[in-house]
Amino acid sequence: MNELPHSPWSDTTDEVAQSLQTDPKHGLTDLEVTKRRKMFGENIFESRTKQGPLSIFMRQFASPLISILCLAVVITALLQEWLDTAIIAFAIIINAILGFIQEYKAEKAIDSLRSYITHRTLVIRDGHETEIDPRYIVPGDILHITHGARITADARLIREINFTADEAILTGESLPVEKDIAALSETTPLPERHNMVYAGTLGIDGSAYAIVTATAYDTEIGKLAQLVDETESEKTPLQMALSKLTWAIIVFTALAVAGLFAIGLVQDRELTEMLIISIAVFVGSVPEALPIGLTSILAIGVTRIAKKKGIMRSLTAAETLGSTTLIITDKTGTLTEANMQLVDIDTTEQLNAPDFTPSNHQDHFNTAQKEILTLARCASDVVIENPDEPYDEWVMNGSDLETNIVKAAAAHHITQSNEDRSDIQIRIPFSSKYKFSVIRIPSSYLPSHLRDFEDPHVVMGAPDILIQCSYHDHHTKERLLHAVAEHSKAGRRVLGVGLLTPHTEPSTITTEHVRDVTFLGILSFHDPVRKEVPDALKRINSYGTRVIMATGDLPGTAVAIANEIGWNVTEANVLTGTQLQQLSDEDLDAILDRIHIFARVTPKDKLRITKLHQARGEVVAMTGDGVNDSPSLKAANIGIAVGSGSDVAKSVADLILLDDNFKTIVATIEEGKQILANIKKMFVYLMSNALDELILIGGAIIAGVALPLSAVQIIWVNLFTGSLPAIAFAFDRQRMREDGAASRQFFSPRVIFLTVFIGTLVSLMLFALYLTLLHYHIPEALASSIVFASFGTYTLFIAFSFLDLTRPIFRYSLLENRLLLIGVGVGLLLMVATFTVPFLRSTFGVETLSPLWIGFVLLWSVVNIVVVELAKWIANTFVVHKVDKH
């Protein structure tokens, strides 16, 4: 045997055994196992998503702005400007420590994929059943899968007894899948391959034997692992914006330095002097406080998201939440409660009515409905671990539907103790092959009008099977089947209930005796929409963020849920996985706008959907919980894994929800918008100051006058004085009044205009002040000290104007952000210290200012606040409105 079967689900059991050269009864020989281990290797695969402390710490230096600061450290060290070197290096280290602490706390580095194949496995070899380490499984091995066993390789079933499997981690389907051995079409999608079992899934009921058809990376879970590794994580909008900013700073600074060199050569200045001037320009162009302020805003935002039951795995991803334009969500457990509840019981008479439509009588069952519920309770094989507790606190073992039958029965005072059930006997357990169960009950459980029913047996299962086995005529059967189909269209699961007399000894009853059934009616179950979802959707839509659904469910179920949450969709708004696979990217892109639901989709489908929307410029958030979701979670701009989901999904996601609730997604996105708003405030505040230094120093060189500020003074204002208000922005809770695209863009028209306008005007004013002081023969040392004091002081005070870029300063509270008050206060104390403490005064080379000049410095700060407010008025009145009109 040199290759694995291509589609074993389409082959018969004998064909699969022949292609894999194995004996279905005796299994492989030890000699053959040794050969195949050399050929196929061990049944393991490594998870490549794990990140250790060192990689997390080193990642903090990957920021483009940090790269510039590192370059500044090298240059200042070469020039032996040790104080400048120390101050910039300090900023870099503090930023790295802050980022590392936050990300290391959130990182859950678990080897998730390996965890799914670390269980012991039963195999048949040389005719003997033995338990082995799953890593030694090879293609052709015969697996014996029992109740509760973890399946450790992909395999084709050859024998099964009432076997069901939980395949939620691969397909997203929350209910156990009923298995059989019949061959299927080669085109059968994975969720419908009922004759296959897959690595990582779980055996629920019954038992089975299966031939291993794939191991390690050839398994479906292995293919997903490879897909995850091959999928590139998208850069966040903030990372892309900062990358553009960094290149802008590099190009702009390079041109400025080149220009200054040219001017210096014309002025016959010394090379050493020009190098010092160049480093001053370089340092002045870099906002040293930006990385620290940015990390602080993200870290505080991540902490607030955690309080709203969301865990961010990286800091930069937190900002992406605020930029999200599209959410691709699953249905079960996110939009719905993932809890099938009994909502209706319809008798045969109701189903047979000409105008039948599904209804909801969950709390008001009539006598006939309660009689059917009583019989369904008899047929429900559920163990209650704490029967003495109130029914809403019961811990039950059984299928999802049957446990809900028991709860609903108890709610209607229909209870059965263990003694009551001692006379109830299961004659035919539920089978995926026949899709019903048969239970013998005492006549005392029968409705009064059926008490004369001979040897009563309850039949419960698929309604279409029970109806076909009933005594009704063809016309009645068709009407009953039509009524059942209406329930399915409404997104409900249904169980039929009937009675029969087997006319045989109880011990000899078989499925052949299930005929002439007295069909009594159906039980209808519904996974209810979470109560908070409709309001949450309205809130998220108000931000201009769209929501679409990608689910493994059938189209009818998905449409029913979508309409229940208020989407008002039709079949024209639905695309199935099969239809999607038949469309080219160009054809699919042409219809994307009208598709609200993608149904019966595969992991590759989800990945394709995500990438197509990203190609259109969307910032995509994707929710998921299973291994099958991991490729699309990684590819999305923001991957959101639910807390109850698989470790694989969590290991590649950016955000982990602790309560599996769509409302929490909305809350975290709102927090993301606050993070983005605070970053904008801080960015405009710091970058407008960066232009101050460039214009001051460049202007002085062009004018041929002494430099008004030294490199150490620039770094002091940027890093220590200015960084305090910048960090305080992290704690600000005032929402800016931005709508639509502007609220999601980092470099919005408002941000760009304010940065350039304020930075240019304030800088020119400060340079004009310096020239004026020199013109009136103020000594250079004093003039420089006045400029330094003015620069440092107004840098602090104008921070209040940046608390909200959309409103004037008198329209919002200046006292709400107490940390900003403290930051400005501490910053003022630092400025005072530089002029009063002898050591600092000598280090910074400043003169003591008289009360008159101190008053002038404070008045200059007020003038600058007025300038900033003027800029905000122009931006909000003309710039933003003009852009909106276009």
Coordinates of C-alpha atoms in Angstrom, one line a residue, residues 540-886:
I540 CA -23.7 47.7 16.5
N541 CA -25.5 48.8 13.3
S542 CA -25.7 52.3 14.6
Y543 CA -21.9 52.4 14.5
G544 CA -22.0 51.5 10.8
T545 CA -20.8 47.9 11.5
R546 CA -22.6 45.2 9.5
V547 CA -23.3 41.7 10.8
I548 CA -23.6 38.6 8.7
M549 CA -24.0 34.9 9.6
A550 CA -21.8 32.0 8.6
T551 CA -23.1 28.7 10.0
G552 CA -23.1 25.0 9.4
D553 CA -26.9 24.9 9.9
L554 CA -29.4 24.3 7.1
P555 CA -30.6 27.5 5.2
G556 CA -34.2 27.2 6.6
T557 CA -33.0 27.2 10.2
A558 CA -30.6 30.1 9.7
V559 CA -33.2 32.2 7.9
A560 CA -35.7 31.5 10.7
I561 CA -33.2 32.7 13.4
A562 CA -32.2 35.7 11.2
N563 CA -35.8 36.9 10.9
E564 CA -36.3 36.3 14.7
I565 CA -33.5 38.8 15.4
G566 CA -35.0 41.3 13.0
W567 CA -33.0 40.9 9.8
N568 CA -36.0 40.3 7.5
V569 CA -34.2 38.1 5.1
T570 CA -35.4 35.8 2.3
E571 CA -33.8 32.9 0.4
A572 CA -32.3 35.5 -2.0
N573 CA -30.1 36.6 0.9
V574 CA -28.7 33.1 1.6
L575 CA -25.8 31.3 -0.1
T576 CA -25.0 27.7 0.8
G577 CA -21.5 26.3 0.9
T578 CA -22.2 24.2 -2.2
Q579 CA -23.3 27.3 -4.2
L580 CA -20.3 29.3 -2.9
Q581 CA -17.9 26.6 -4.1
Q582 CA -19.3 26.8 -7.6
L583 CA -18.7 30.6 -7.9
S584 CA -15.5 32.3 -8.8
D585 CA -14.1 35.1 -6.6
E586 CA -15.3 37.7 -9.2
D587 CA -18.9 36.3 -9.3
L588 CA -19.0 36.0 -5.5
D589 CA -17.8 39.5 -5.1
A590 CA -20.6 40.8 -7.3
I591 CA -23.3 39.4 -5.0
L592 CA -21.6 39.8 -1.6
D593 CA -23.6 42.9 -0.7
R594 CA -27.0 41.0 -0.7
I595 CA -25.8 37.9 1.1
H596 CA -26.6 38.0 4.8
I597 CA -26.4 34.3 5.6
F598 CA -23.8 31.7 4.5
A599 CA -25.3 28.3 5.4
R600 CA -23.8 24.8 5.4
V601 CA -20.3 26.2 5.0
T602 CA -16.9 24.5 5.5
P603 CA -13.8 25.9 7.2
K604 CA -12.3 26.7 3.8
D605 CA -15.6 28.5 2.9
K606 CA -15.3 30.6 6.0
L607 CA -11.7 31.5 5.2
R608 CA -12.6 32.5 1.7
I609 CA -15.6 34.6 2.9
T610 CA -13.3 36.4 5.3
K611 CA -10.6 37.1 2.7
L612 CA -13.0 38.3 0.1
H613 CA -14.5 40.9 2.5
Q614 CA -11.0 42.0 3.5
A615 CA -10.1 42.5 -0.1
R616 CA -13.0 44.9 -0.3
G617 CA -11.4 47.0 2.5
E618 CA -13.5 45.6 5.3
V619 CA -12.1 45.2 8.8
V620 CA -13.4 41.8 9.7
A621 CA -14.2 40.3 13.1
M622 CA -14.9 36.6 13.0
T623 CA -16.5 34.5 15.8
G624 CA -15.9 30.8 16.2
D625 CA -15.6 28.0 18.8
G626 CA -14.4 24.9 17.0
V627 CA -11.2 23.6 15.4
N628 CA -13.0 24.2 12.1
D629 CA -13.1 27.9 12.8
S630 CA -9.4 28.3 13.5
P631 CA -8.1 29.2 10.0
S632 CA -10.7 32.0 9.5
L633 CA -10.2 33.2 13.1
K634 CA -6.5 33.7 12.4
A635 CA -7.1 35.3 9.0
A636 CA -9.7 37.8 10.3
N637 CA -8.5 41.2 11.5
I638 CA -10.0 40.3 14.9
G639 CA -10.6 36.6 15.7
I640 CA -13.2 36.1 18.4
A641 CA -13.3 32.7 20.2
V642 CA -16.0 31.8 22.7
G643 CA -14.8 30.6 26.1
S644 CA -16.6 27.3 25.9
G645 CA -15.0 26.6 22.5
S646 CA -11.9 24.5 21.7
D647 CA -8.4 25.4 22.8
V648 CA -7.3 25.5 19.2
A649 CA -9.8 28.3 18.4
K650 CA -8.7 30.2 21.5
S651 CA -5.0 29.8 20.6
V652 CA -5.4 31.6 17.3
A653 CA -8.0 34.2 18.3
D654 CA -7.4 37.8 19.3
L655 CA -10.3 38.0 21.7
I656 CA -11.7 35.3 23.9
L657 CA -15.3 35.7 25.2
L658 CA -15.9 34.3 28.7
D659 CA -19.7 34.1 28.3
D660 CA -20.3 33.2 24.6
N661 CA -22.7 36.2 24.3
F662 CA -23.1 38.4 21.3
K663 CA -23.9 41.3 23.7
T664 CA -20.3 40.9 25.0
I665 CA -19.0 41.2 21.4
V666 CA -20.8 44.5 21.1
A667 CA -19.6 45.7 24.5
T668 CA -16.0 44.9 23.6
I669 CA -16.4 46.7 20.2
E670 CA -17.7 49.8 22.0
E671 CA -14.7 49.6 24.3
G672 CA -12.5 49.3 21.2
K673 CA -14.1 52.5 19.8
Q674 CA -13.2 54.2 23.1
I675 CA -9.6 52.9 22.7
L676 CA -9.4 54.2 19.2
A677 CA -10.9 57.6 20.2
N678 CA -8.3 57.9 23.0
I679 CA -5.5 57.0 20.6
K680 CA -6.7 59.8 18.2
K681 CA -6.7 62.3 21.0
M682 CA -3.2 61.4 22.2
F683 CA -1.9 61.2 18.6
V684 CA -3.0 64.7 17.7
Y685 CA -1.7 66.0 21.0
L686 CA 1.8 64.5 20.7
M687 CA 2.3 64.9 16.9
S688 CA 1.3 68.5 16.9
N689 CA 4.1 69.1 19.4
A690 CA 6.6 67.2 17.3
L691 CA 6.2 69.8 14.6
D692 CA 7.0 72.5 17.2
E693 CA 10.6 71.2 17.6
L694 CA 11.2 70.7 13.9
I695 CA 10.1 74.2 12.9
L696 CA 11.9 75.8 15.9
I697 CA 15.2 74.2 15.2
G698 CA 15.0 74.2 11.4
G699 CA 13.8 77.8 11.4
A700 CA 16.7 78.9 13.7
I701 CA 19.2 77.3 11.4
I702 CA 17.7 78.9 8.3
A703 CA 17.6 82.3 10.1
G704 CA 21.2 81.9 11.2
V705 CA 20.4 82.3 14.9
A706 CA 21.2 80.2 18.0
L707 CA 19.1 77.1 18.6
P708 CA 16.2 77.9 20.9
L709 CA 16.1 74.4 22.4
S710 CA 18.7 71.8 23.1
A711 CA 18.2 68.1 22.4
V712 CA 17.8 67.3 26.1
Q713 CA 15.2 70.0 26.6
I714 CA 13.2 68.5 23.6
I715 CA 13.3 65.0 25.0
W716 CA 12.4 66.3 28.5
V717 CA 9.2 68.0 27.2
N718 CA 8.4 65.1 24.9
L719 CA 9.0 62.2 27.2
F720 CA 8.5 63.4 30.8
T721 CA 6.3 66.5 30.7
G722 CA 4.2 65.7 27.6
S723 CA 3.9 61.9 28.3
L724 CA 2.0 62.4 31.6
P725 CA -1.1 63.9 29.9
A726 CA -0.6 61.4 27.0
I727 CA -0.9 58.5 29.5
A728 CA -3.9 60.1 31.1
F729 CA -5.8 59.9 27.9
A730 CA -5.8 56.1 28.5
F731 CA -8.3 56.6 31.3
D732 CA -10.6 59.0 29.5
R733 CA -14.2 57.9 29.2
Q734 CA -15.6 60.8 27.1
R735 CA -16.9 59.6 23.8
M736 CA -16.2 61.7 20.8
R737 CA -19.2 62.4 18.5
E738 CA -18.0 60.7 15.4
D739 CA -20.2 58.8 13.0
G740 CA -19.7 56.4 10.1
A741 CA -16.3 55.8 8.6
A742 CA -14.7 58.7 10.6
S743 CA -15.3 56.8 13.9
R744 CA -13.4 53.7 12.5
Q745 CA -10.5 55.5 10.8
F746 CA -7.3 56.3 12.6
F747 CA -6.1 58.8 10.0
S748 CA -9.5 60.4 9.6
P749 CA -9.8 63.9 7.9
R750 CA -10.3 65.5 11.3
V751 CA -7.1 63.9 12.8
I752 CA -5.0 64.8 9.8
F753 CA -6.2 68.4 9.7
L754 CA -5.9 69.1 13.4
T755 CA -2.4 67.5 13.5
V756 CA -1.0 69.6 10.7
F757 CA -2.9 72.8 11.4
I758 CA -2.3 73.0 15.1
G759 CA 1.3 71.8 14.8
T760 CA 2.2 74.3 12.1
L761 CA 0.4 77.3 13.5
V762 CA 1.5 76.8 17.1
S763 CA 5.1 76.1 16.0
L764 CA 5.2 79.2 13.9
M765 CA 3.9 81.3 16.7
L766 CA 6.5 79.9 19.1
F767 CA 9.3 80.6 16.6
A768 CA 8.0 84.1 16.0
L769 CA 8.1 84.6 19.8
Y770 CA 11.7 83.5 19.8
L771 CA 12.7 85.9 17.0
T772 CA 10.8 88.7 18.6
L773 CA 12.6 88.2 21.9
L774 CA 16.0 88.3 20.1
H775 CA 14.9 91.3 18.1
Y776 CA 14.3 93.2 21.3
H777 CA 17.8 92.2 22.5
I778 CA 16.7 89.8 25.1
P779 CA 19.8 87.7 25.9
E780 CA 19.9 84.4 24.1
A781 CA 20.0 82.3 27.3
L782 CA 17.0 84.1 28.7
A783 CA 15.1 84.0 25.4
S784 CA 15.8 80.3 25.1
S785 CA 14.6 79.8 28.7
I786 CA 11.3 81.7 28.0
V787 CA 10.7 79.6 24.9
F788 CA 11.5 76.3 26.8
A789 CA 9.1 77.4 29.6
S790 CA 6.4 78.4 27.2
F791 CA 6.8 75.2 25.2
G792 CA 6.7 72.9 28.2
T793 CA 3.8 74.8 29.9
Y794 CA 1.4 75.2 27.0
T795 CA 2.1 71.5 26.0
L796 CA 0.5 70.6 29.4
F797 CA -2.5 73.0 29.3
I798 CA -3.6 72.3 25.7
A799 CA -4.1 68.7 26.7
F800 CA -7.6 69.7 28.1
S801 CA -8.6 70.8 24.6
F802 CA -7.8 67.4 23.2
L803 CA -10.2 65.5 25.5
D804 CA -12.7 65.8 22.7
L805 CA -11.8 66.6 19.2
T806 CA -15.5 67.0 18.2
R807 CA -16.7 69.6 20.7
P808 CA -15.4 72.9 22.1
I809 CA -13.7 72.9 25.5
F810 CA -16.7 74.5 27.3
R811 CA -19.1 71.7 26.2
Y812 CA -17.5 68.8 28.2
S813 CA -16.2 68.2 31.7
L814 CA -12.6 69.1 32.4
L815 CA -12.7 67.5 35.8
E816 CA -13.9 64.0 34.9
N817 CA -10.5 62.7 34.0
R818 CA -8.7 63.1 37.3
L819 CA -5.6 61.4 36.1
L820 CA -5.2 64.2 33.5
L821 CA -5.5 66.8 36.3
I822 CA -2.8 64.9 38.2
G823 CA -0.6 64.5 35.1
V824 CA -0.8 68.2 34.3
G825 CA -0.1 69.1 37.9
V826 CA 3.0 66.8 38.1
G827 CA 4.2 68.1 34.7
L828 CA 4.0 71.7 36.0
L829 CA 6.0 70.7 39.1
L830 CA 8.7 69.1 36.8
M831 CA 8.8 72.3 34.8
V832 CA 9.1 74.4 38.0
A833 CA 11.9 72.0 39.2
T834 CA 14.0 72.5 36.0
F835 CA 14.0 76.3 36.8
T836 CA 14.5 76.1 40.6
V837 CA 16.6 73.0 41.4
P838 CA 20.2 74.0 40.9
F839 CA 21.3 70.6 39.5
L840 CA 18.4 70.5 37.0
R841 CA 18.8 74.2 36.1
S842 CA 22.5 73.5 35.3
T843 CA 21.7 70.3 33.3
F844 CA 19.1 72.0 31.1
G845 CA 21.0 75.3 30.9
V846 CA 18.1 77.6 31.8
E847 CA 17.9 81.0 33.5
T848 CA 15.6 81.8 36.4
L849 CA 12.5 83.6 35.2
S850 CA 11.1 86.7 36.9
P851 CA 7.4 86.9 37.9
L852 CA 6.7 89.0 34.8
W853 CA 8.0 86.4 32.5
I854 CA 6.2 83.6 34.4
G855 CA 2.9 85.5 33.9
F856 CA 3.7 85.8 30.2
V857 CA 4.3 82.1 30.0
L858 CA 0.9 81.4 31.5
L859 CA -0.8 83.9 29.2
W860 CA 1.0 82.2 26.2
S861 CA -0.6 78.9 27.3
V862 CA -4.1 80.5 27.2
V863 CA -3.4 81.9 23.7
N864 CA -2.4 78.4 22.5
I865 CA -5.6 76.9 24.0
V866 CA -7.6 79.5 21.9
V867 CA -5.7 78.4 18.8
V868 CA -6.5 74.8 19.4
E869 CA -10.2 75.5 19.9
L870 CA -10.2 77.6 16.7
A871 CA -8.6 74.6 14.8
K872 CA -11.3 72.3 16.2
W873 CA -14.1 74.7 15.1
I874 CA -12.7 74.8 11.6
A875 CA -12.2 71.1 11.4
N876 CA -15.8 70.3 12.6
T877 CA -17.5 73.1 10.7
F878 CA -15.8 72.8 7.3
V879 CA -13.3 69.9 6.9
V880 CA -15.5 67.0 8.3
H881 CA -18.7 68.3 6.8
K882 CA -17.1 68.8 3.4
V883 CA -15.8 65.2 3.5
D884 CA -19.2 63.8 4.6
K885 CA -20.9 65.5 1.7
H886 CA -18.6 63.8 -0.7

